[in-house]
Every structure is written in C-alpha cells, then in structure tokens.
Coordinates of C-alpha atoms in Angstrom, one line a residue:
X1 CA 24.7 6.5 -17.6
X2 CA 27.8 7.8 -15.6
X3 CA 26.2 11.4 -15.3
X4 CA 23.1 10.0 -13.9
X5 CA 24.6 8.7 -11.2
X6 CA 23.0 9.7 -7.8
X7 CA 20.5 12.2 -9.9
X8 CA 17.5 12.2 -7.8
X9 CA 15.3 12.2 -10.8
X10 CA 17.0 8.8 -11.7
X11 CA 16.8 7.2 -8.3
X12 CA 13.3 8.1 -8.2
X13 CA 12.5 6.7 -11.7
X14 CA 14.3 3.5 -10.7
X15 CA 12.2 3.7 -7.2
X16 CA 9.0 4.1 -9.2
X17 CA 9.9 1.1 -11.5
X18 CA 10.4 -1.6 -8.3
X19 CA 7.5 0.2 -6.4
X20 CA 5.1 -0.4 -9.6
X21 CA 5.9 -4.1 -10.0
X22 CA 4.9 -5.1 -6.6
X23 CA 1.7 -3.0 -6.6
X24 CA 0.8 -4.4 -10.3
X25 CA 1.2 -7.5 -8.3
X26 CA -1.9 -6.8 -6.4
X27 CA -4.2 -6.2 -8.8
X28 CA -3.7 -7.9 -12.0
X29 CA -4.0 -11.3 -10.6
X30 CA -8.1 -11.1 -9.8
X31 CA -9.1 -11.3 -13.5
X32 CA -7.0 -14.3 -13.8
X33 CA -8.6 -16.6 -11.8
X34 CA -10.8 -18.4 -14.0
X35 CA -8.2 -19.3 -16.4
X36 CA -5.8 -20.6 -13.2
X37 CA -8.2 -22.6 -12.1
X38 CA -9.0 -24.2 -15.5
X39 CA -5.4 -24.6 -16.2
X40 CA -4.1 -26.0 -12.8
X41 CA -7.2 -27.8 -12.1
X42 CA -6.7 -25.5 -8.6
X43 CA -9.6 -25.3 -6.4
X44 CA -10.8 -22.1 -6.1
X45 CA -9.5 -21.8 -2.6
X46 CA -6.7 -22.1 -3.6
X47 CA -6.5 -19.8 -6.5
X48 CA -8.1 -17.3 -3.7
X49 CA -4.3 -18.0 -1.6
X50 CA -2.4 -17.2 -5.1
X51 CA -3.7 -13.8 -4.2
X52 CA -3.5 -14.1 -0.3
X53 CA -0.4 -15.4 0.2
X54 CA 1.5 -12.4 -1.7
X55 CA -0.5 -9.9 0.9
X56 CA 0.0 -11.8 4.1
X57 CA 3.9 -12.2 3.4
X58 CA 4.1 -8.6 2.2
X59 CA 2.5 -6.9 5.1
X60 CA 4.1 -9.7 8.1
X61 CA 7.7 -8.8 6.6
X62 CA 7.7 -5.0 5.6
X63 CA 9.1 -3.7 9.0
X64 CA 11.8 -6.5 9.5
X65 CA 12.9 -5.0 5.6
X66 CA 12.7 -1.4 6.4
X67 CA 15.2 -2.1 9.2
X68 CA 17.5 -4.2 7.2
X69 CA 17.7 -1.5 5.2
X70 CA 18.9 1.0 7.8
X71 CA 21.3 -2.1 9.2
X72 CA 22.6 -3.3 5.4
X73 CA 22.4 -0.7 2.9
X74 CA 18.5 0.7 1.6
X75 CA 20.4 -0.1 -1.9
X76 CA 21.1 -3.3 -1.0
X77 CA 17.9 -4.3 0.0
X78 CA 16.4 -2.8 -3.2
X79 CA 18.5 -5.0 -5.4
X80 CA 17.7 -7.8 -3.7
X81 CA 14.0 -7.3 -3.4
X82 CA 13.8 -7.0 -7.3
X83 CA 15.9 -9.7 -7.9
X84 CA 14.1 -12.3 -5.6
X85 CA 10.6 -10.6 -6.9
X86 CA 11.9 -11.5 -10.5
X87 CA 13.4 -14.9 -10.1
X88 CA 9.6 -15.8 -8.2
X89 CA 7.6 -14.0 -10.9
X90 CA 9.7 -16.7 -13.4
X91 CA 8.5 -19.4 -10.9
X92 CA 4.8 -18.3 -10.4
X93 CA 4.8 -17.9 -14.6
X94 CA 6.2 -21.7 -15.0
X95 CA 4.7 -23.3 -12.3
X96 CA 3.4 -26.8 -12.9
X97 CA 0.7 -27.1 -10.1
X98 CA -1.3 -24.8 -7.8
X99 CA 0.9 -25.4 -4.7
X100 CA 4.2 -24.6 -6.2
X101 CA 2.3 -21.5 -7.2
X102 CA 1.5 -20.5 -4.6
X103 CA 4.7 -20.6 -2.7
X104 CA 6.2 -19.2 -5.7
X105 CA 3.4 -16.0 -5.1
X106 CA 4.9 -16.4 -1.4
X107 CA 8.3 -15.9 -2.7
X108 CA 6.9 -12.4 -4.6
X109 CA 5.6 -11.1 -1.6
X110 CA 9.1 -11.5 0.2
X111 CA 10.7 -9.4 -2.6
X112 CA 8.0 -7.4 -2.7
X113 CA 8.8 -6.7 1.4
X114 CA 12.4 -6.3 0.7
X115 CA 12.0 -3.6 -1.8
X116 CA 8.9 -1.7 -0.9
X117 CA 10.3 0.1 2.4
X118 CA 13.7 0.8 0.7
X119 CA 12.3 2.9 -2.6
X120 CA 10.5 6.1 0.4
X121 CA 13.6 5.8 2.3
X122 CA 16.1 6.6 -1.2
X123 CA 13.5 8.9 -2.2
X124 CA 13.8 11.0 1.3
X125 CA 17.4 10.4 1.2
X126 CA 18.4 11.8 -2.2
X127 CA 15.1 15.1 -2.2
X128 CA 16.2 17.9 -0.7
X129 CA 13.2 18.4 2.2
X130 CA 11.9 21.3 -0.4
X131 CA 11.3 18.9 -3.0
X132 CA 10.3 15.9 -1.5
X133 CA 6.3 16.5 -2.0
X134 CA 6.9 16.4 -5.4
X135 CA 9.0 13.4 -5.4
X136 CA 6.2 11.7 -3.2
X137 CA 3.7 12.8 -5.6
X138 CA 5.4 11.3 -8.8
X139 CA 5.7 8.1 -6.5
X140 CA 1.9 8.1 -5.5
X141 CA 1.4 8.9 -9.3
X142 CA 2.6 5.2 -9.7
X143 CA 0.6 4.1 -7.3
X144 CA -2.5 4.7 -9.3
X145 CA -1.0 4.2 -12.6
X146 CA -0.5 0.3 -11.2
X147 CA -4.1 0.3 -10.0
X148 CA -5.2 2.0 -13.0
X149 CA -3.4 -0.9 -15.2
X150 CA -3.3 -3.9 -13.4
X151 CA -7.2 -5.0 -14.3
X152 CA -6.3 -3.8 -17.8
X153 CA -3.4 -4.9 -19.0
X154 CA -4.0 -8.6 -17.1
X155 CA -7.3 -8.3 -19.4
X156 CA -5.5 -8.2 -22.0
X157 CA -2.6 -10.8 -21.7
X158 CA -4.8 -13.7 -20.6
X159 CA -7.0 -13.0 -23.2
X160 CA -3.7 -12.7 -26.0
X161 CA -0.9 -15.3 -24.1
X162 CA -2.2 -16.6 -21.4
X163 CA -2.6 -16.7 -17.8
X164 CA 0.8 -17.1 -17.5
X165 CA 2.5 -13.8 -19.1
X166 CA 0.5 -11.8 -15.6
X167 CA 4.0 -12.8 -14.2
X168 CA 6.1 -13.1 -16.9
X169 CA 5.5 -9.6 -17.9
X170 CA 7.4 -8.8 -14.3
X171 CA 10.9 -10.1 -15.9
X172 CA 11.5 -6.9 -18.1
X173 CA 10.8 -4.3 -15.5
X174 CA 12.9 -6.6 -12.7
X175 CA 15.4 -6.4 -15.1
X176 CA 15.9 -2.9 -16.0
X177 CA 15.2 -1.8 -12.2
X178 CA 17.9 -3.9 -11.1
X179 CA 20.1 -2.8 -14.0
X180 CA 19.2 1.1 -13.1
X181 CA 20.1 0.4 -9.0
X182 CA 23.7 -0.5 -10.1
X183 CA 24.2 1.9 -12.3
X184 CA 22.3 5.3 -11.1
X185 CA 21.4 4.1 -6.8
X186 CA 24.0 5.6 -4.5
X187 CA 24.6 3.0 -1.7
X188 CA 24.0 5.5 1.2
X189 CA 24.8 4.8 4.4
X190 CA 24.4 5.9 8.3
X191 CA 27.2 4.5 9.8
X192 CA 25.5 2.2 12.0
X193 CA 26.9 -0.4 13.7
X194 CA 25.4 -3.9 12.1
X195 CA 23.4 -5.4 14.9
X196 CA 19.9 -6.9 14.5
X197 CA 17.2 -7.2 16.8
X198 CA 16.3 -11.1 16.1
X199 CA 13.5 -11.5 19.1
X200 CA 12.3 -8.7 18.0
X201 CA 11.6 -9.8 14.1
X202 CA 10.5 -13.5 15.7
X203 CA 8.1 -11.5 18.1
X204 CA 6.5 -8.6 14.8
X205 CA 6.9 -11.6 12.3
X206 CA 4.4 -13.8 14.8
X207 CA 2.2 -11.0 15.5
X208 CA 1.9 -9.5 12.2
X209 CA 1.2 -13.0 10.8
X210 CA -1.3 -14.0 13.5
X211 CA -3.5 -10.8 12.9
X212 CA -3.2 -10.3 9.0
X213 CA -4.1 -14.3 8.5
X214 CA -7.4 -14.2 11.0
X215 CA -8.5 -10.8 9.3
X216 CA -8.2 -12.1 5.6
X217 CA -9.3 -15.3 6.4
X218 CA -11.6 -14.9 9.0
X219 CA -15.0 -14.8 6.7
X220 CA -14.0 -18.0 5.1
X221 CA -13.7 -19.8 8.4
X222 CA -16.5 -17.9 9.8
X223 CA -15.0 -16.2 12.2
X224 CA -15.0 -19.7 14.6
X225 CA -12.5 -20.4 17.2
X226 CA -9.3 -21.1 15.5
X227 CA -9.6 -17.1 14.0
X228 CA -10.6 -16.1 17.6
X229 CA -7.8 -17.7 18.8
X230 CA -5.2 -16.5 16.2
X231 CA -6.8 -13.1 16.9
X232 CA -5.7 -13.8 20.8
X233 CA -2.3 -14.8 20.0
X234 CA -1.6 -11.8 17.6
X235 CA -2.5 -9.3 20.9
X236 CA -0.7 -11.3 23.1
X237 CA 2.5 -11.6 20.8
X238 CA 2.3 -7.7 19.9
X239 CA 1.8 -6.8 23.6
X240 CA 4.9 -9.1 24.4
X241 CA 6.9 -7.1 21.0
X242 CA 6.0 -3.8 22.6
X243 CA 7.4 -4.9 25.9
X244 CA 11.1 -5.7 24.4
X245 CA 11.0 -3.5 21.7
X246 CA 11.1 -0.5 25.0
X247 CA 14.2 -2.4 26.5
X248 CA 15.6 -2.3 23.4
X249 CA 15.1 2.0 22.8
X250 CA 19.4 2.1 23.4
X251 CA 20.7 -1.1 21.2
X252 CA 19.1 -0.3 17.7
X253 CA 15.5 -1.9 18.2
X254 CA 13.3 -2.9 15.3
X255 CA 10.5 -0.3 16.1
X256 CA 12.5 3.2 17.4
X257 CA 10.1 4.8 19.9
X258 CA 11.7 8.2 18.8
X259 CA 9.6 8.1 15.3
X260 CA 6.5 8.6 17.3
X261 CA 7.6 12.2 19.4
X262 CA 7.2 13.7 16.5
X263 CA 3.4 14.4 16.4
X264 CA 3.1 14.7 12.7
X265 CA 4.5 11.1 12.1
X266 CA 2.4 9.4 15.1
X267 CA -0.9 11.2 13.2
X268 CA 0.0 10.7 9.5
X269 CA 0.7 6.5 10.6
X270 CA -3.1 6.6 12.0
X271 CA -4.0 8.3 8.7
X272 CA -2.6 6.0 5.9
X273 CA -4.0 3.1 8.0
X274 CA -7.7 5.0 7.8
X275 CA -7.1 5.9 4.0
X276 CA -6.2 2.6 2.7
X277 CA -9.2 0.7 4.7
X278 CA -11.4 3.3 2.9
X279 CA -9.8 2.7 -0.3
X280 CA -10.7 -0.8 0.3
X281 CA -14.1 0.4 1.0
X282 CA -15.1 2.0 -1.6
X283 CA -13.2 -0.1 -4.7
X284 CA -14.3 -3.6 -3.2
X285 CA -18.2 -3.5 -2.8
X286 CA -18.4 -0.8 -6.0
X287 CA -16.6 -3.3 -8.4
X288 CA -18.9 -6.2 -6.9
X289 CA -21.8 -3.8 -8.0
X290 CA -20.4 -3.2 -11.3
X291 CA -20.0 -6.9 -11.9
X292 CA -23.0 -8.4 -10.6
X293 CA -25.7 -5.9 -10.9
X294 CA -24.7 -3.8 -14.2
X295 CA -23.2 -7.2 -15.5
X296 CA -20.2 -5.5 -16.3
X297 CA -16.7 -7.2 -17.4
X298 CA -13.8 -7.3 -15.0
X299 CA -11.8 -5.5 -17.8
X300 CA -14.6 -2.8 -17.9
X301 CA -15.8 -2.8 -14.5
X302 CA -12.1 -1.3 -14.5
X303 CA -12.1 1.3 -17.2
X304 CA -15.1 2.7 -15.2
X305 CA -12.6 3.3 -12.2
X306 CA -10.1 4.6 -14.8
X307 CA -11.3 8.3 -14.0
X308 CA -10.7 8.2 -10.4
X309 CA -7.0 6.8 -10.9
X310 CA -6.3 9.3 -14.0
X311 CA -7.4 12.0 -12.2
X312 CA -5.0 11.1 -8.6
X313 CA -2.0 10.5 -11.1
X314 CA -2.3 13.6 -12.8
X315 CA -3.3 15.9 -9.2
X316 CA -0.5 14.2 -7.3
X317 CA 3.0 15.8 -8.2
X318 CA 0.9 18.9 -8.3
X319 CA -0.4 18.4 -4.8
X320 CA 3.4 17.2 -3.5
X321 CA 4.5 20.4 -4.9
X322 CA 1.7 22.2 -3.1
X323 CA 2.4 20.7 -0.1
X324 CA 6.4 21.5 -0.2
X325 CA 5.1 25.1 -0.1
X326 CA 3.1 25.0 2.5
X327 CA 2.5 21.9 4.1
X328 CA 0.6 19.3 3.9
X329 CA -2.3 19.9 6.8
X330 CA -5.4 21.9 5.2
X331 CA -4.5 19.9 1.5
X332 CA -5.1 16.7 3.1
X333 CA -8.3 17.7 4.9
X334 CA -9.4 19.7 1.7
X335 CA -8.7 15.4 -0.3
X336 CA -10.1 13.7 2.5
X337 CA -13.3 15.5 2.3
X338 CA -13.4 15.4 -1.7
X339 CA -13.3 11.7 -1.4
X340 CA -15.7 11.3 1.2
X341 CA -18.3 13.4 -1.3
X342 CA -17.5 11.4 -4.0
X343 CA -17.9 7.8 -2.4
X344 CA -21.5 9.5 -1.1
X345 CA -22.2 10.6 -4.6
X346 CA -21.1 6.9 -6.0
X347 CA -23.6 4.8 -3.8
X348 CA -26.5 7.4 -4.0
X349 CA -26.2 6.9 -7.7
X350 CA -26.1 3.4 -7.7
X351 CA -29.3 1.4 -9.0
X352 CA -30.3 -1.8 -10.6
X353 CA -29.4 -0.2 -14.0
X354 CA -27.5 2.8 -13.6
X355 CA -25.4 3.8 -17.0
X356 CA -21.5 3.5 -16.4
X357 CA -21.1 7.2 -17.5
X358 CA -22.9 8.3 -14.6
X359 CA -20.5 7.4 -12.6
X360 CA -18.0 9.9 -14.0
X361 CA -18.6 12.8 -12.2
X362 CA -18.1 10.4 -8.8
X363 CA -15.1 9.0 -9.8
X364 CA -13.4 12.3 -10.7
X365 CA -14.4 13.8 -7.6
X366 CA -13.0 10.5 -5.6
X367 CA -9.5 11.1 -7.8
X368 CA -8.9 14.3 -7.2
X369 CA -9.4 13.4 -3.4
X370 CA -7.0 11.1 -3.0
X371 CA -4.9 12.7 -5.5
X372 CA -4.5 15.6 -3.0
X373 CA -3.9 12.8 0.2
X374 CA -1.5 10.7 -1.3
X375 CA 1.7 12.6 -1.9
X376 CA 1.3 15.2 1.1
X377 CA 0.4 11.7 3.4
X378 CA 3.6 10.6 2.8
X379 CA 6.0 13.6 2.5
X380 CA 4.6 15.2 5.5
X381 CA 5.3 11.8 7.9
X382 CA 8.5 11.7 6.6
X383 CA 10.0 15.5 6.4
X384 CA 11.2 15.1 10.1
X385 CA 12.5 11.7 10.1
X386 CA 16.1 11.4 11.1
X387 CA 18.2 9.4 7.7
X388 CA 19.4 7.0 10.2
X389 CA 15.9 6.2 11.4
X390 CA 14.0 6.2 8.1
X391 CA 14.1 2.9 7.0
X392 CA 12.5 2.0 10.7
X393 CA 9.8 4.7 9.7
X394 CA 9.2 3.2 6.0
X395 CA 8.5 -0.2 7.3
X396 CA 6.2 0.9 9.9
X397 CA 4.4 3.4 7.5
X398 CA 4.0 0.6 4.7
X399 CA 3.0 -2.2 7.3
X400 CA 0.7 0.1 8.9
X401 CA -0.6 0.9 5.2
X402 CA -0.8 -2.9 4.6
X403 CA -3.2 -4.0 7.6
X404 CA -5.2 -0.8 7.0
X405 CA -5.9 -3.1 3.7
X406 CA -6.8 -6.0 5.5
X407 CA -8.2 -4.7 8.0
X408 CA -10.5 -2.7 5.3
X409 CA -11.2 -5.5 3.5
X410 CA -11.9 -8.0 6.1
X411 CA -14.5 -5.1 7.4
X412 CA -16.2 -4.6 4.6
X413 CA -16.1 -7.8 3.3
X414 CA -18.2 -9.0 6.5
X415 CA -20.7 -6.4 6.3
X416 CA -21.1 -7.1 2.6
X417 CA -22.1 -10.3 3.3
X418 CA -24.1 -10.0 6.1
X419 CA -26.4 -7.1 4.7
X420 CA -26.5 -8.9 1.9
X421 CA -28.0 -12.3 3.2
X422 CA -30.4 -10.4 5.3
X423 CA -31.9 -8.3 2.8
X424 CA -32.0 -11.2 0.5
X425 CA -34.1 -13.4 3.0
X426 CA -36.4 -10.6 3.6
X427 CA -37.4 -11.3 0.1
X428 CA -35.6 -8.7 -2.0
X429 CA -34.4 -9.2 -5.8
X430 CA -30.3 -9.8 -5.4
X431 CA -29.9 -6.1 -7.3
X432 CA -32.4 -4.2 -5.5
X433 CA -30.8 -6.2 -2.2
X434 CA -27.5 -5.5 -3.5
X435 CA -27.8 -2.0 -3.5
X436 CA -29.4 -1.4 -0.6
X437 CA -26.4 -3.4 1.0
X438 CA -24.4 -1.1 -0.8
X439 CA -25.9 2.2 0.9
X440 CA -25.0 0.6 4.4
X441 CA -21.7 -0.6 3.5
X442 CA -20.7 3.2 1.9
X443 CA -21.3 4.3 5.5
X444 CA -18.3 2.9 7.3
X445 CA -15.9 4.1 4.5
X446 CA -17.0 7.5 4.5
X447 CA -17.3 7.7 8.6
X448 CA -13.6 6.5 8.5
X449 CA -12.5 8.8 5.8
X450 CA -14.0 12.0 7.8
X451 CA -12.4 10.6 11.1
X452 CA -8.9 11.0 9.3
X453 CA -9.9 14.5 8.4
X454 CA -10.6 15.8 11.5
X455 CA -7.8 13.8 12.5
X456 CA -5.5 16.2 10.1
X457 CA -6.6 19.2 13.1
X458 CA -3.7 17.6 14.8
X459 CA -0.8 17.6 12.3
X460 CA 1.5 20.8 12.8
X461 CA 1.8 23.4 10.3
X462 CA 5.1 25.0 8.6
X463 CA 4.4 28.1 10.9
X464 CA 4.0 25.6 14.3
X465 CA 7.1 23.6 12.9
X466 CA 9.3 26.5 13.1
X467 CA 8.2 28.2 16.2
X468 CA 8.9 25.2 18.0
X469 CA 12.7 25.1 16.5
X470 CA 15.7 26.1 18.7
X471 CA 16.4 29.6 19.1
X472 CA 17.9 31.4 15.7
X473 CA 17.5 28.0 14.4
X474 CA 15.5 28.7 10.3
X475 CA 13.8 26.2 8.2
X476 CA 16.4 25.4 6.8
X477 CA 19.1 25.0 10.2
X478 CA 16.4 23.1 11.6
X479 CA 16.1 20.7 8.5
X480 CA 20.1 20.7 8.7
X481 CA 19.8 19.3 12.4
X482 CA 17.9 16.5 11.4
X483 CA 20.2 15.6 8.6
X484 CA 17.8 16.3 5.5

C-alpha cells in the first residue's frame, strides 16, 4: 500500500468510504421502524428521535468539526470521526432499550460531524484545481449511491438478520476507512497556530441546536410556544455569534468572514441550502404518494426512485469533468432547470392509480438534473478557497446543506399536512385528496429550485475569474496565489 500513499485517487476512495457510511446512515433507518419498535417495545416517538437525533447532532456540530480540522489535522479528524461513528454503530446494533439507542444514534451523528467536513477539505487539498470537478463528481456519485441503497439494502437485512445488522453492517466499512486513512491519508497541514474559538462553538452549538430542534420538531408540538420560543432564542443566539465571530476576523474565528468576498462561494452556500430543501421536497411527499396511494412497499417505493439516483451517479464525474473545463455556471442552471421539469412532470403524473413505470421518464429527467448540480455545486464553491481556510468553508457548506434539509422538510412537511386535512374535510377520498395536496406541495420545490437558477446569473465565469486576476497573473499563477 506504500505506493498509494498520498495518491489522490486513494484519498478520495477512502473519502468516499467515510462520506458513504454517514449518509447510508440517513436513509436506511426509516424502513426499520416497525421492527424497532416491536423489538424495544419503543414508542413510536421515540423510534421517530432514533432518526432525529442523528440529524440534529450532525447539522449543530459540522462547523465546530470543519474548524477542528483546520486547527488539528483534517486527517485527524477523519480518523476520529470513523472511529467514534463505528464504536456508536456497535452501540446502536446492541443496544438493550430505546433510550440507550438513541444516545448511541447521538453518538453516530457526532462522528458523522467529525468526518463529514474533513473528506471535501482532503479532496480539495490533494486535486489539483483542474481536476477537482471530477473528484467532486465521484464524491456526489456516492452521494446517490447511499441514497440509492440505503432503502434497499436496510430492506433486505431486517428482513434476512434483523433490525439490528442496519448498524452493524457500518463495522466493516469503519474499519477499512480507518485502516485506508493510516495507511494512504497524508496528514496535511497549514501551519496554524492551535487556538480555538470556544465562545464561539458555545454561541453556533446553541444556535444551530435551537433552530434545527424547533424546525424538525415543530409539527409534532404544533408549532406552540415552547417551538416559538426556541425559534426566538436561535435568532437571538445567532445574532449574538455574528457579533463575536466579527471581533474575532484577526485571532482565527470559527466562521472566517473572508470565505464570503469571494462571490462564487457566498452564492453557491445560498444554493446547496435551496437544492437540498428541494431535494427534500420532491423525495418526502412523492414516497408518501407511493406508499399510501399506489400501496407500494418501502423497499419498492425505493426501486421506483432508483432511476433518478442511477442516472445523477453515472452524469456526475462526467459533469465535474465538464465543469473543470469550463466552469460550473450555465451546467448548473442547465440541472437546475432539468430537475425543476422533472419534479413538474412527476406530480402532473401522479393519480390515484398511476403504474410505477410511468414514472420513469420523471425520474430520469430529475437524475440527470441533479446529476449536473451536484459535482459543479461543490467544486465551484470551493476552487477559490484558501487550504488554510477550507475546513472553515466545509463546515459552513455542509451545515448550511444540513438546515437546507430541515428546513425542507419542516416546510413541506407542514404544508403536507395542512392541504391534506383541508381537502380531506371538504369531503375528498384520502387519494384523490392526496394528490391534489400533492399538486400544491410540488409548487414550493420547484419555485425554490428555479430561484437557485436564476440565482446561478451571479456566479462568475472562468473568463470573469481571470480578468479580475492581478496583472500578468494566468490561471494557473492565480490558482498558485491561492495555494491550490
């Protein structure tokens, strides 16, 4: 393994390997929640926070990780992401009673934080800037081959070994990642001094869990008060964040102002947040339809979203490529709008007994969408990041990426139900109300989808990039002042 040693293509396969356990992490655990709650004798609140809790801890802790990473070591942080993410999925796979699950789920979601930011930062680090589309692309091809399985292959063990082997079957991939970081993961390093903002991680930590726990739990406590209030205190506590974090600019602060002059990072952090609330949008009220109006399995309500993540896996290294030849800007408006079309095609189709093969068209028109997002998204709001700065930018990006989820979800999830219950009290059948709540609903993913789009209109091309370089500085002096 010597001569793999620092190989890019080895970093990025042992990236790819951490990076796919956490996100299988956030999708094979639905279709387990009947047999939890039979054999914990959970509620089914709490079964609901075995899910939760991983997201809430995940998205409060991601930018106190991604600046650890720049403080510690991004290697560091990897290794000890996967092996706290591996010792928890042992806990969560044993555990004796729903509460010690879900702590031990808790547990998951801090490795999950500790790793995540680390694998775009040793991916950036290692790519030369000509190759990094490609690299993102492979890495956004993992993305949906996670999504793709997680439904699947947790199908398949609860129904073969039990509830339990939906963690267990973390162990063996924990195990080579963290084997592959030691023996292939250069521990790079920018020579910072190690200091660490620790109001600053108390003020985000407060903040972040404030907002994220009132947006994924406001439904259940219907939006009273208390979620009001938690709501309140998340502004308040971000506003006060925001306040030290620009007295802090000089002495290494959690959140560097400096990511955000550069234009094409400030727009592409508005845009993953936009992307993955649509994402939400469209997956969350379509797999309800699939379920409760076709009558669909969870296990083939998923195969019938197989083309859409198929199709992203395969466009992606494709479209990184693409954009490391000529930017990301018109490939990214060109996805955008291809999964805007397909998520209209996808609830126009939709009736009380529409054939699941009807959907295909939809679904491959939504995959090569987001296929052609993904890896430009993320190369393109990373290919002027300083190295000393980019575990700071990974956080952000993948917290802002998080609450986009939440934030999705939380949306949708409210005007789901709301639609719902009013069509249904003016005396509709639950699939023909069901569908007609569907039809509204599709609207706010689509409107948010063609907001990013137009959005793209602001990023700055290869040919704008290089006029505003110093003078007799090329593409590739000016990527050498930045350090890539």
């Amino acid at each position: 393994m010597r001569k793999w040693a620092g190989n890019p293509w080895a970093v990025l396969a042992t990236m790819s390997l951490g990076f796919f356990m956490t996100l299988l992490d956030l999708t094979i655990v639905n279709i387990a929640i009947p047999d939890m709650i039979d054999g914990l004798g959970a509620t089914l609140d709490q079964t609901l926070w075995v899910i939760s809790g991983y997201a809430l801890v995940l998205a409060v802790l991601l930018i106190t990780a991604g600046r650890l990473g720049d403080v510690w070591g991004p290697r560091n942080l990897f290794i000890a992401g996967v092996v706290v993410f591996t010792a928890a999925s042992i806990a969560c796979g044993l555990a004796t009673g729903p509460v010690m699950l879900i702590v031990a789920r808790g547990v998951q979601g801090l490795g999950a934080a500790l790793l995540t930011p680390q694998t775009m930062t040793l991916i950036m680090s290692v790519f030369p800037a000509q190759r990094r589309g490609t690299a993102m692309g492979i890495w956004g091809m993992v993305a949906g081959l996670a999504t793709l399985s997680g439904p699947t292959v947790g199908g398949v063990l609860v129904s073969t070994l039990g509830w339990r082997w939906i963690f267990l079957v973390n162990v063996p991939i924990g195990i080579a990642a963290l084997a592959l970081a030691f023996l292939v993961v250069p521990d790079l390093r920018t020579g910072r001094t190690r200091t660490f903002d620790i109001p600053g991680v108390l003020l985000a930590t407060g903040a972040l869990f404030c907002l994220t726990f009132a947006l994924q739990e406001g439904e259940h406590y219907h939006w009273g008060p208390k979620i009001w209030g938690l709501l309140a205190a998340g502004a308040v506590l971000t506003a006060g964040f925001l306040v030290h974090q620009r007295g802090r600019q000089d002495r290494e602060p959690l959140v560097p102002f400096a990511l955000f002059k550069d234009r094409n990072f400030s727009v592409l952090t508005v845009l993953v947040a936009l992307v993955s609330m649509a994402m939400i949008g469209l997956v969350l009220p379509f797999n309800l339809y699939l379920q409760s109006v076709l009558g669909l399995s969870a296990i083939k309500a998923g195969l019938v979203l197989a083309p859409s993540s198929l199709v992203s896996m395969t466009v992606g290294p494709f479209a990184g490529r693409l954009s490391d030849r000529i930017g990301g800007k018109y490939l990214l408006m060109a996805g955008l709008t291809l999964y805007a079309v397909g998520m209209a095609a996808i609830a126009l189709i939709a009736g009380p007994a529409s054939p699941w093969y009807a959907f295909v068209p939809a679904t491959l028109i939504t995959g090569l969408g987001i296929g052609c997002v993904i890896a430009p998204m993320s190369a393109e709001a990373m290919r002027n990041v300083e190295p000393r700065l980019a575990g700071a930018a990974s956080g952000v990006n993948n917290t802002i990426r998080q609450t986009g989820s939440v934030i999705g979800a939380a949306a949708v999830g409210a005007l789901l139900q709301s639609r719902l219950a009013a069509e249904l009290a003016g005396g509709k059948a639950y699939a023909d109300a069901f569908i007609a709540t569907l039809h509204v609903t599709a609207v706010l993913p689509i409107a948010v989808v063609l907001v990013g789009a137009l959005a793209c209109l602001l990023i700055r091309g290869r040919t704008e990039e290089t006029a505003g370089a110093p003078a007799g500085a090329g593409p590739g002096k000016a990527a050498a002042a930045t350090g890539v």
